[in-house]
XYZ file of C-alpha atoms in Angstrom:
754
model
C 47.501 1.473 -18.295
C 48.994 4.792 -16.465
C 50.922 5.537 -13.555
C 50.377 7.550 -10.388
C 52.174 9.611 -11.261
C 51.740 10.998 -15.007
C 48.211 12.488 -12.938
C 50.115 15.539 -11.132
C 46.507 17.878 -11.019
C 43.916 15.274 -8.690
C 40.716 16.811 -11.119
C 39.217 14.002 -12.604
C 39.011 13.287 -8.699
C 37.084 17.121 -7.929
C 35.592 16.233 -10.873
C 34.008 13.441 -9.203
C 33.031 14.880 -6.418
C 31.686 18.146 -8.228
C 29.335 15.449 -10.448
C 28.715 13.255 -8.573
C 24.621 13.762 -8.051
C 24.545 13.464 -11.429
C 26.320 10.659 -11.638
C 24.983 8.754 -9.691
C 21.020 9.843 -10.488
C 21.904 9.713 -14.324
C 24.595 5.982 -14.210
C 21.927 3.798 -15.516
C 23.458 0.089 -16.005
C 25.495 -0.153 -12.668
C 26.455 -3.630 -12.919
C 27.941 -2.988 -16.605
C 30.208 -0.420 -15.126
C 31.247 -2.688 -12.962
C 32.147 -5.079 -15.380
C 34.057 -2.493 -16.951
C 35.423 -1.408 -14.132
C 36.722 -5.607 -12.883
C 38.008 -5.114 -17.164
C 40.232 -2.451 -16.310
C 41.661 -3.200 -13.167
C 39.660 -0.230 -11.453
C 37.892 -2.698 -9.408
C 38.229 -6.586 -8.350
C 35.465 -9.036 -9.162
C 34.778 -9.531 -5.080
C 34.124 -5.431 -5.137
C 30.526 -6.983 -7.865
C 29.952 -9.256 -4.889
C 29.943 -6.691 -2.422
C 28.074 -3.881 -4.325
C 25.603 -6.869 -4.710
C 24.337 -6.037 -0.917
C 23.333 -1.762 -2.142
C 19.562 -2.624 -2.959
C 18.825 0.328 -4.861
C 21.112 1.655 -7.536
C 21.028 5.058 -7.191
C 22.648 3.433 -3.527
C 24.597 1.145 -5.269
C 25.900 4.607 -7.763
C 27.362 6.740 -4.619
C 29.744 3.370 -3.312
C 30.878 2.861 -6.151
C 31.790 6.568 -6.808
C 33.260 6.511 -3.422
C 35.295 4.018 -3.657
C 35.952 5.842 -7.131
C 37.455 9.203 -5.224
C 39.396 6.643 -2.341
C 41.506 4.782 -5.090
C 42.964 7.926 -6.129
C 43.581 10.127 -9.245
C 43.931 6.952 -12.611
C 41.200 5.482 -11.290
C 39.314 8.150 -11.872
C 40.651 8.912 -14.940
C 39.882 5.540 -16.270
C 36.637 5.633 -14.609
C 36.448 9.136 -16.803
C 37.087 6.237 -19.993
C 36.451 4.459 -21.018
C 34.010 2.761 -18.991
C 31.797 5.531 -18.561
C 32.874 5.769 -22.902
C 30.829 2.076 -22.784
C 27.990 2.001 -21.009
C 26.561 6.224 -20.487
C 27.969 7.875 -23.380
C 24.918 10.476 -23.564
C 26.859 11.225 -19.364
C 29.712 11.035 -20.614
C 29.606 14.103 -23.624
C 27.867 15.979 -20.803
C 30.670 15.757 -17.910
C 33.487 16.337 -21.091
C 31.853 19.121 -22.166
C 31.621 20.695 -18.417
C 36.049 19.605 -18.133
C 36.235 20.900 -21.766
C 34.555 24.607 -21.200
C 36.681 27.106 -19.923
C 39.617 26.324 -20.417
C 43.245 28.530 -18.862
C 46.697 27.520 -19.641
C 47.454 27.252 -16.448
C 44.324 25.478 -14.969
C 44.297 22.281 -13.345
C 41.798 20.609 -16.029
C 44.813 21.111 -18.711
C 45.735 17.490 -18.206
C 41.720 15.748 -17.881
C 41.174 17.380 -20.453
C 43.646 16.096 -22.852
C 43.754 12.786 -21.300
C 39.860 12.580 -22.666
C 40.892 14.573 -25.675
C 43.882 11.980 -26.638
C 42.369 9.143 -25.763
C 38.798 9.484 -27.704
C 40.755 10.226 -30.462
C 42.494 6.275 -29.931
C 39.371 5.188 -29.914
C 38.651 7.117 -33.207
C 40.674 6.069 -35.078
C 40.153 2.366 -33.809
C 37.500 1.749 -34.871
C 37.956 3.320 -37.805
C 40.949 0.613 -38.257
C 37.960 -1.754 -37.219
C 35.456 -0.936 -39.510
C 38.615 -0.501 -42.445
C 39.510 -4.342 -41.531
C 36.215 -5.760 -42.200
C 36.191 -4.283 -45.872
C 39.370 -5.782 -46.366
C 40.468 -9.911 -48.055
C 41.826 -12.098 -45.238
C 45.053 -11.991 -46.664
C 45.151 -8.253 -45.897
C 43.988 -8.278 -42.423
C 46.955 -6.886 -39.887
C 47.992 -7.723 -36.244
C 47.702 -5.583 -33.632
C 51.887 -5.427 -33.505
C 50.909 -4.938 -36.791
C 49.343 -1.668 -36.901
C 50.802 -0.861 -34.198
C 54.667 -0.526 -36.044
C 53.000 0.824 -39.006
C 51.592 4.069 -36.636
C 54.859 4.333 -35.268
C 57.571 3.970 -38.800
C 56.455 6.383 -41.274
C 58.301 5.960 -45.339
C 60.829 7.552 -44.543
C 64.242 6.540 -46.509
C 66.731 7.095 -44.025
C 65.063 5.043 -41.306
C 66.576 0.945 -40.551
C 65.178 -2.128 -41.827
C 62.447 -3.471 -38.946
C 62.945 -5.845 -36.699
C 61.683 -9.307 -37.182
C 58.641 -10.603 -36.021
C 59.504 -12.654 -32.393
C 58.353 -16.408 -32.601
C 55.794 -18.070 -31.003
C 55.689 -21.147 -32.242
C 57.584 -21.994 -28.897
C 55.678 -20.252 -26.481
C 52.674 -22.730 -28.064
C 54.469 -26.477 -27.872
C 55.178 -25.258 -24.647
C 51.100 -25.355 -23.894
C 50.832 -27.713 -25.864
C 52.658 -28.770 -23.485
C 50.983 -28.167 -20.914
C 47.956 -29.640 -22.826
C 49.482 -33.594 -23.007
C 49.642 -33.378 -19.179
C 53.190 -35.078 -20.306
C 55.478 -33.227 -17.761
C 58.790 -34.023 -19.803
C 58.267 -33.115 -22.276
C 57.678 -29.296 -20.430
C 60.549 -29.912 -18.958
C 62.136 -29.927 -21.715
C 60.044 -26.726 -23.699
C 60.412 -24.623 -20.805
C 63.188 -24.267 -19.414
C 63.651 -20.020 -19.551
C 60.448 -19.023 -20.842
C 58.468 -17.562 -17.678
C 57.203 -20.226 -15.909
C 54.224 -17.691 -15.984
C 53.814 -16.743 -19.279
C 49.767 -16.289 -20.315
C 48.180 -16.932 -24.210
C 45.840 -15.386 -25.502
C 42.599 -15.893 -23.988
C 45.111 -14.874 -20.421
C 45.175 -18.237 -19.770
C 48.894 -19.792 -18.076
C 49.658 -23.377 -17.917
C 49.040 -24.146 -14.692
C 44.907 -23.216 -15.932
C 45.270 -26.092 -19.248
C 46.629 -28.347 -17.731
C 43.980 -27.343 -13.530
C 41.735 -27.882 -17.017
C 42.394 -31.105 -18.248
C 43.158 -32.419 -14.606
C 46.591 -32.944 -15.029
C 47.988 -33.736 -11.482
C 51.192 -34.149 -12.340
C 51.599 -30.715 -14.084
C 50.584 -29.535 -12.220
C 52.546 -30.021 -9.221
C 55.621 -29.155 -11.544
C 53.884 -25.738 -12.073
C 52.941 -25.183 -8.160
C 56.026 -26.262 -7.879
C 58.771 -24.142 -10.251
C 56.549 -21.019 -8.602
C 52.844 -20.607 -11.095
C 50.709 -18.359 -9.842
C 47.687 -19.674 -8.267
C 45.602 -16.440 -7.862
C 45.687 -15.028 -11.971
C 42.982 -14.596 -13.436
C 42.027 -15.433 -17.131
C 40.241 -13.735 -20.153
C 36.544 -14.136 -17.954
C 38.679 -13.649 -14.180
C 39.551 -17.712 -13.511
C 41.727 -19.014 -11.544
C 42.981 -22.412 -12.008
C 40.874 -24.067 -9.570
C 37.415 -21.876 -11.575
C 38.738 -23.974 -14.518
C 38.947 -27.355 -12.262
C 35.431 -26.785 -10.623
C 34.661 -26.349 -13.740
C 35.830 -29.645 -15.044
C 34.415 -31.833 -12.095
C 39.044 -32.459 -11.623
C 38.500 -33.386 -8.535
C 41.943 -34.204 -7.955
C 43.189 -30.938 -8.765
C 40.810 -29.254 -7.245
C 42.426 -31.443 -4.663
C 45.653 -30.610 -4.861
C 45.186 -26.571 -5.938
C 43.292 -26.759 -1.720
C 46.189 -27.962 -0.637
C 48.538 -25.583 -2.345
C 46.708 -22.554 -0.856
C 44.137 -22.573 -3.903
C 41.740 -19.197 -2.845
C 38.000 -20.799 -2.419
C 36.458 -16.919 -2.730
C 37.307 -15.261 -5.808
C 35.568 -15.211 -8.270
C 35.788 -14.698 -12.219
C 33.382 -11.856 -14.724
C 30.552 -12.836 -13.410
C 31.132 -12.683 -9.842
C 30.991 -16.801 -9.280
C 32.891 -18.967 -6.853
C 34.657 -21.652 -7.804
C 32.694 -23.551 -5.753
C 29.829 -22.476 -8.271
C 30.537 -23.706 -11.234
C 31.046 -26.714 -8.692
C 27.538 -26.738 -8.187
C 26.454 -25.678 -11.657
C 28.008 -28.431 -13.668
C 26.706 -30.737 -10.914
C 29.608 -31.762 -9.970
C 29.263 -33.349 -6.265
C 32.495 -33.708 -5.187
C 33.911 -30.884 -5.542
C 31.457 -28.639 -3.561
C 32.237 -31.042 -1.262
C 35.928 -30.820 -1.480
C 35.436 -27.488 -1.346
C 33.294 -27.488 2.011
C 35.606 -29.961 3.663
C 37.846 -27.026 3.067
C 36.178 -24.408 4.174
C 35.544 -25.919 7.362
C 39.063 -26.614 8.202
C 40.947 -23.595 7.054
C 38.269 -20.431 7.403
C 36.869 -20.866 10.780
C 34.765 -17.924 11.956
C 34.654 -15.949 8.983
C 31.542 -15.099 5.767
C 31.406 -18.665 4.359
C 29.597 -20.157 1.369
C 26.439 -19.992 3.351
C 26.937 -16.540 3.936
C 27.380 -15.655 0.785
C 24.214 -17.651 -0.792
C 22.020 -16.186 1.604
C 23.625 -12.741 1.078
C 22.149 -12.987 -2.745
C 19.223 -14.256 -2.635
C 20.685 -18.140 -4.399
C 18.728 -20.639 -2.291
C 18.579 -23.328 -4.166
C 21.950 -23.204 -3.990
C 22.297 -22.910 -0.037
C 19.614 -25.953 0.017
C 23.364 -27.616 -2.097
C 25.566 -26.597 0.936
C 23.432 -27.448 3.635
C 22.160 -31.062 1.921
C 26.145 -31.479 1.144
C 27.864 -30.852 4.843
C 26.993 -26.618 5.263
C 27.041 -25.885 8.727
C 23.441 -24.051 8.906
C 24.484 -22.247 12.112
C 28.123 -20.729 11.301
C 28.895 -17.747 12.358
C 31.291 -15.254 9.900
C 33.520 -12.832 12.017
C 30.850 -10.849 12.647
C 28.634 -12.997 14.440
C 26.202 -13.182 11.842
C 24.588 -16.162 10.856
C 22.886 -17.236 6.848
C 19.579 -16.781 8.655
C 20.848 -13.567 10.038
C 21.824 -12.359 6.421
C 18.962 -13.795 4.091
C 16.132 -12.592 6.918
C 18.335 -8.679 6.198
C 17.740 -9.133 3.112
C 14.027 -9.779 2.900
C 14.499 -12.718 1.494
C 12.898 -14.973 1.606
C 13.229 -18.606 0.014
C 16.538 -18.606 1.083
C 15.039 -18.406 3.977
C 11.989 -20.883 4.573
C 15.337 -23.202 3.568
C 17.209 -22.328 6.118
C 14.169 -23.247 7.862
C 13.705 -26.082 7.226
C 17.443 -27.239 7.378
C 17.283 -25.816 11.749
C 18.910 -22.808 11.750
C 18.809 -21.517 14.934
C 16.318 -18.727 15.466
C 17.099 -15.728 17.788
C 15.844 -12.720 19.569
C 18.515 -10.755 17.544
C 16.647 -12.445 14.186
C 13.181 -11.039 14.956
C 14.447 -8.331 15.683
C 15.324 -7.241 11.966
C 12.686 -9.044 9.775
C 9.854 -6.753 12.952
C 12.306 -3.492 12.181
C 11.996 -3.897 8.534
C 8.015 -4.873 8.718
C 8.739 -8.455 6.331
C 5.835 -9.806 7.315
C 6.602 -13.234 5.527
C 9.879 -13.876 7.462
C 8.322 -12.880 10.738
C 5.288 -15.579 10.143
C 8.541 -18.028 9.405
C 10.612 -16.989 11.859
C 7.314 -17.573 14.544
C 6.345 -20.951 12.560
C 9.394 -22.293 13.177
C 10.958 -20.717 16.431
C 10.491 -22.751 19.756
C 12.445 -20.628 21.759
C 10.549 -17.191 21.815
C 8.816 -17.029 25.768
C 5.122 -15.233 26.761
C 6.613 -12.314 27.295
C 9.202 -11.691 24.581
C 6.010 -12.423 22.181
C 3.676 -9.893 24.184
C 6.555 -7.014 23.730
C 7.123 -7.538 20.287
C 3.419 -7.245 19.942
C 3.103 -3.740 21.234
C 5.958 -3.428 18.950
C 4.097 -4.014 16.076
C 0.934 -2.140 17.251
C 3.497 1.147 17.769
C 4.638 0.488 14.601
C 1.710 0.554 13.032
C 2.519 -3.007 11.986
C -0.744 -4.486 10.809
C 0.385 -7.519 9.538
C 3.161 -8.642 12.623
C 0.356 -7.805 14.595
C -1.682 -10.464 13.101
C 1.207 -13.180 12.515
C 1.484 -13.175 16.391
C -1.469 -13.131 17.759
C -2.315 -16.377 15.765
C 0.742 -17.579 16.738
C -0.997 -17.436 20.276
C 0.617 -13.780 21.682
C -2.023 -12.483 24.807
C -4.050 -9.938 22.543
C -5.782 -8.475 25.553
C -2.054 -8.066 27.474
C -1.163 -4.996 29.243
C 1.669 -3.291 29.599
C 3.871 -1.648 32.281
C 1.069 1.729 31.382
C -1.984 -0.756 31.358
C -2.518 -0.453 28.332
C -3.795 -3.400 25.849
C -2.935 -3.487 22.713
C -6.336 -2.563 21.529
C -6.283 0.823 24.052
C -2.530 2.143 22.854
C -3.892 1.109 18.943
C -6.246 3.782 19.208
C -5.589 6.239 20.587
C -3.083 6.569 18.460
C -4.699 6.427 15.907
C -3.199 3.400 14.337
C -5.980 2.179 11.981
C -4.502 -1.274 9.994
C -4.075 -2.352 12.724
C -6.894 -1.020 15.291
C -9.016 -3.505 13.019
C -7.296 -6.447 13.006
C -7.650 -6.502 16.447
C -11.019 -6.178 16.397
C -10.939 -8.584 14.386
C -9.200 -11.222 16.004
C -11.640 -10.211 19.079
C -9.416 -7.710 21.164
C -11.987 -6.789 24.686
C -13.727 -3.478 23.928
C -14.212 -3.577 27.791
C -10.645 -2.513 28.565
C -10.515 1.072 30.463
C -7.102 2.736 30.757
C -6.339 3.567 34.761
C -8.759 7.206 34.226
C -11.042 5.147 32.366
C -11.268 5.565 29.491
C -12.351 3.506 26.796
C -11.558 1.699 23.461
C -13.755 4.496 22.472
C -12.749 7.648 23.590
C -9.849 7.406 22.563
C -9.883 6.687 19.519
C -12.500 9.909 19.298
C -9.414 11.404 20.984
C -7.267 10.348 18.029
C -9.663 11.686 15.801
C -9.540 8.035 14.432
C -12.254 8.289 12.225
C -11.919 5.047 11.311
C -12.453 3.453 14.257
C -14.643 5.360 16.306
C -16.535 4.237 12.828
C -15.682 0.795 13.427
C -16.017 0.362 17.646
C -19.645 2.141 16.882
C -20.636 0.017 14.675
C -19.629 -3.491 17.290
C -21.978 -1.824 19.878
C -19.884 0.625 21.904
C -22.195 3.054 23.955
C -21.811 6.727 21.681
C -22.616 7.671 26.619
C -20.106 5.423 27.900
C -18.340 8.062 30.853
C -14.313 8.165 31.644
C -13.061 9.284 34.623
C -15.633 12.268 36.003
C -18.302 11.316 33.295
C -16.731 12.658 30.235
C -18.250 11.735 27.085
C -16.425 10.410 24.096
C -18.406 13.658 23.113
C -16.062 15.997 25.515
C -13.220 14.046 24.235
C -14.368 15.302 21.317
C -15.136 18.622 21.686
C -11.956 19.033 24.023
C -9.712 18.151 21.127
C -11.485 19.741 18.096
C -11.852 16.613 16.569
C -14.923 18.212 14.659
C -14.888 15.264 11.433
C -16.812 12.730 14.930
C -18.928 15.193 16.267
C -21.818 14.078 14.067
C -20.807 10.893 14.356
C -21.114 9.828 17.801
C -24.949 12.716 17.664
C -25.828 10.455 15.074
C -24.896 7.251 16.481
C -26.262 8.619 19.948
C -24.430 11.252 21.804
C -26.186 13.794 24.484
C -25.711 16.831 22.952
C -25.864 18.279 26.231
C -24.858 15.577 28.507
C -22.495 16.565 31.742
C -19.531 15.598 33.641
C -19.789 15.862 36.745
C -18.977 19.618 37.405
C -21.799 19.534 34.920
C -19.751 20.674 32.181
C -21.417 20.608 28.953
C -19.677 19.777 25.060
C -20.095 22.829 24.159
C -18.672 24.315 27.693
C -15.492 21.829 26.690
C -15.091 23.878 22.842
C -16.073 27.647 24.044
C -12.843 27.458 26.776
C -11.111 25.647 24.028
C -11.483 27.880 21.527
C -12.347 25.769 19.481
C -15.385 27.680 16.805
C -15.909 25.136 13.930
C -17.023 21.949 17.452
C -18.960 24.539 18.514
C -20.772 25.830 15.519
C -22.079 21.461 15.479
C -23.148 21.274 18.677
C -25.226 24.825 18.507
C -26.227 23.248 15.053
C -26.562 20.500 16.586
C -29.671 22.444 18.756
C -26.688 22.243 22.320
C -28.152 25.367 25.343
C -26.292 27.884 25.072
C -26.911 28.620 28.425
C -26.156 25.528 30.816
C -24.661 26.500 33.613
C -21.522 24.670 34.895
C -21.418 23.527 39.012
C -19.810 27.313 38.908
C -22.734 28.763 37.707
C -20.725 29.574 34.095
C -22.669 30.018 31.245
C -20.364 28.436 27.328
C -19.854 32.795 26.797
C -18.284 33.867 30.535
C -15.584 30.429 29.324
C -15.471 32.655 26.325
C -14.976 35.652 27.699
C -12.118 34.836 30.470
C -10.611 33.462 27.358
C -10.222 36.919 24.571
C -12.396 34.850 22.449
C -14.576 37.332 20.433
C -15.060 34.958 17.414
C -16.311 32.744 20.240
C -18.868 35.232 22.750
C -20.031 36.755 19.089
C -21.034 32.912 17.980
C -22.702 32.229 21.110
C -24.367 35.140 21.008
C -25.407 34.820 17.941
C -27.367 32.316 18.538
C -29.087 33.629 21.616
C -26.986 33.516 24.984
C -27.377 35.474 27.229
C -24.597 38.627 27.935
C -25.776 38.702 31.311
C -26.029 35.779 33.623
C -24.420 35.326 36.233
C -22.115 33.343 37.398
C -22.119 32.140 41.686
C -19.928 35.046 42.275
C -22.247 37.407 40.448
C -20.173 38.253 37.479
C -21.165 38.981 34.273
C -18.998 37.685 31.098
C -18.363 42.180 31.247
C -16.223 41.477 34.271
C -14.348 38.519 33.353
C -13.845 40.226 30.377
C -12.917 43.395 32.146
C -10.560 41.638 35.030
C -8.814 39.219 31.831
C -8.716 43.088 30.014
C -9.585 41.735 27.114
C -11.344 44.765 24.743
C -13.287 43.886 21.902
C -14.754 40.745 23.877
C -16.260 44.051 25.841
C -16.717 45.674 22.385
C -19.003 42.465 21.150
C -21.041 42.521 24.545
C -21.080 45.746 24.924
C -23.107 46.225 21.652
C -25.254 42.863 21.890
C -26.506 45.239 25.304
C -24.548 43.697 27.766
C -25.057 45.910 31.331
C -22.094 47.847 31.979
C -23.716 49.367 35.159
C -23.957 45.797 36.794
C -22.720 44.138 40.110
C -21.255 41.756 41.677
C -21.408 40.063 44.970
C -18.455 42.503 46.214
C -20.270 45.427 44.706
C -17.781 46.316 41.524
C -18.622 47.099 38.136
C -17.390 46.211 35.013
C -15.113 49.117 36.103
C -13.859 49.055 38.475
C -11.885 45.679 36.893
C -11.100 47.410 34.020
C -9.782 50.398 36.758
C -7.411 47.692 38.334
C -5.819 46.414 35.420
C -5.393 49.809 34.372
C -7.428 48.478 31.102
C -7.631 52.657 30.154
C -9.426 51.199 26.081
C -11.725 49.314 28.637
C -12.164 52.255 31.249
C -13.268 54.044 27.672
C -15.749 52.265 26.293
C -17.591 51.742 29.816
C -17.976 55.573 30.483
C -19.681 55.608 26.468
C -21.871 52.743 27.175
C -22.561 54.231 30.686
C -22.353 58.250 29.964
C -20.763 58.978 32.643
C -23.817 57.642 34.559
C -21.845 55.263 37.095
C -18.317 57.112 37.213
C -18.784 57.046 40.996
C -20.211 53.887 41.407
C -18.797 52.570 44.987
C -18.203 49.105 45.680
C -18.744 47.035 48.997
C -16.261 48.688 50.283
C -17.428 51.720 48.589
C -14.620 52.595 46.378
C -15.514 54.387 43.126
C -12.851 53.005 41.074
C -11.016 56.961 41.328
C -10.005 55.415 44.771
C -8.880 51.949 43.185
C -6.525 54.161 39.636
C -5.162 55.664 43.019
C -4.492 52.444 45.077
C -2.535 50.306 41.795
C -0.908 53.514 40.902
C -2.198 54.295 37.441
C -2.156 57.510 37.235
C -3.251 58.329 33.069
C -6.153 56.658 34.865
C -6.729 59.200 36.939
C -6.742 61.989 34.712
C -8.611 60.266 32.693
C -11.606 59.759 35.614
C -11.000 63.403 36.409
C -11.529 64.327 33.355
C -15.002 62.896 32.868
C -15.837 63.926 36.675
C -15.280 61.922 39.009
C -15.293 63.066 42.390
C -11.254 63.725 43.156
C -12.607 64.037 47.122
C -14.847 61.093 47.860
C -14.931 59.125 50.786
C -15.102 54.909 51.017
C -15.798 53.411 53.814
C -12.527 54.558 56.007
C -13.058 57.483 55.065
C -10.047 57.947 53.023
C -10.342 59.395 49.585
C -7.585 58.625 47.000
C -5.228 60.794 47.658
C -5.497 58.880 50.996
C -5.956 55.673 49.184
C -2.189 57.009 46.745
C -0.564 58.649 50.042
C -1.043 55.283 51.089
C 0.079 52.399 48.974
C 3.273 55.408 47.532
C 2.855 56.187 44.268
C 4.330 59.331 43.936
C 2.979 60.147 40.087
C -0.319 59.048 41.463
C 0.518 61.803 44.304
C 0.639 64.329 41.666
C -1.856 63.587 39.167
C -4.674 64.089 42.010
C -3.151 67.049 43.310
C -2.527 69.117 41.014
C -5.560 68.464 39.163
C -6.323 71.719 38.749
C -9.712 71.943 36.877
C -13.002 72.100 38.889
C -12.398 70.667 42.636
C -9.109 70.228 44.246
C -7.887 67.033 45.985
C -9.324 68.675 49.768
C -4.851 68.208 51.135
C -6.466 69.153 54.773
C -8.925 66.260 54.519
C -8.974 63.997 57.875
C -10.109 60.580 57.534
C -11.223 57.494 60.378
C -8.369 57.559 61.815
C -8.102 61.820 62.350
C -4.903 60.769 59.383
C -4.490 63.699 56.469
C -2.715 62.567 52.939
C 0.676 63.792 54.448
C 0.526 62.158 58.196
C -0.470 59.214 56.052
C 2.379 59.924 53.622
C 4.181 60.395 56.605
C 3.721 56.957 58.663
C 3.779 54.537 55.108
C 7.554 53.370 55.061
C 7.678 52.971 50.485
C 10.412 53.507 48.168
C 9.312 56.770 47.644
C 7.148 58.069 50.701
C 10.114 60.836 51.062
C 9.234 62.459 47.361
C 5.839 62.019 48.743
C 6.073 64.127 51.824
C 8.300 66.461 50.667
C 5.180 67.152 47.422
C 2.190 67.558 49.869
C 4.173 70.013 52.404
C 5.415 71.835 49.270
C 1.637 71.595 48.115
C 0.147 72.944 50.981
C 3.048 76.335 51.090
C 1.805 76.931 48.306
C -2.444 77.005 49.238
């Protein structure tokens, strides 16, 4: 073995980290790698059991590499060679090539490269020698020591004579004495020899005495300082050997001396495993008794068996006195471990032995969606309250754990229970679109009549979720396609609102009324038009939906589409004979609505389909009045073009022209546009205010300036008086706006010039 002091540059760690992803993917047999790591003293055998907790190859590989990094440079180098070399030779070659590329003199990699090259050389030589030995006769075969000596000592005449071979006869006699069981013989030959010396199988005298059941020898060796935890080539301690052979008295002495009962050999087997394997029940009981005496409140053999799904061993342990509900330092029982790992056979063994079930264990099976184990737990449980069962049922519905839903209902959980939000399990499944769960609930007899506080039914909720299968199933079960919720909304209204085109045809084919109305007289087409759901609107129109029906505000679907500025929807509705001049309760047409919203493209589409540009609403306003108020020059332009300037001075009920409104709202660019198209600059409204009066009153300096600076044709009359006998200047002087002083100065200047 190499000492840490030799590895000054931690480059193997860096390589392992850099190539971690490739190594994790490339190691196909993590268990074989673990065996090599244990054989080379990098990991203890106990690590193998810990690694068995990881369920996937990737997870296991990743954890092994993390542990290697934490153990330092030496562990990482030994991992590359010999372990990786033996287990994954191709992967080893790729790593070696990566390491050996572009090496500089002072590069930290040189040490690792040297290590790998040296080890590869040794491996080739050893392999060559082994191959050669096979060809030689038994008389020609050299021992390892002779081969090593032969390598080191070259045939040079000046070298001294080699030392004679060590005599092993005394060591053999010592091991023979331990095997025969005579303490006096052992005492005679032992003398100064190491009490913990090992033979070629890495066995100590204590191993041999334990295997043969020589209690006196065992006691003698222990008194002389023999170590209890030395492992032979199979990774077994003296306690392993005694338990395997059924040597009860030897086991008793070793346990009394403090032998560790949980030690694992290279096959991850403890002394108890070997005793059970060889049907030494008396040994098994003794070890369990020792465990109960000395190892309370920690992970025990039953926990370990549960973690490895050793159901047969679990059965044996329970039969021989293991406590089924014993807890470890984490408060976990064997049933908790078996449940978390999903080991159904072991769970059943533990439940049959009377293992206690608490809600945490049930919750683990639930969260893992382990339906078979969950059913088992329910079958054996006694203390779960109805509230707990109902809570679990709603949780299972949310996660679509339909198998668990079925198990809970079969166990007697109320299928129509309400939660704090007044959902039943079926209402929740329909709203969330949990098809499999809804199917289970319907098959188990869940009520289809239950409603939410807003009167939404399971059909409304299934449509809202776009759950085609559930919708079909509910309709097949006889639900009325025209059933209403709050405000008389039908499922078809819901489909239109949520843009569920796949369900529209299903509902209509099941008898849904295409022109059904809510309390506000809204049809599904109104809903689709307002939401901009073109595909659904098209489906409804294909099914002959009435395009000109009006809601309570006398708005048609076209009004609602224009309000949204959805020119695509507007085009669709117009193509299906929607009336472009339909009036709502305020006598506004869709063109009014588009102008108010500033929707230029929508206005263009409407005008192209003969929408009347000069039509007045109940306030006497044309679309141009509203476009002017909003300051939308582009819409004003297309309206002027459409009307050929004829309606430029149309007045509303307050006798205001668009120019009055442009001045009043400070849109100086529109003032110039309207004047250039012939708008009357000195028109009076019902207060005999001219546009200049309006601009002065509102305090819009730029608007005032545009009006008094207009020089093409008729000019603004700065002396005009309104119904209060005030000129624009007097109106400006009595104003309290921010621009009052500037406007007064401007008007006085203009009056002087005149």
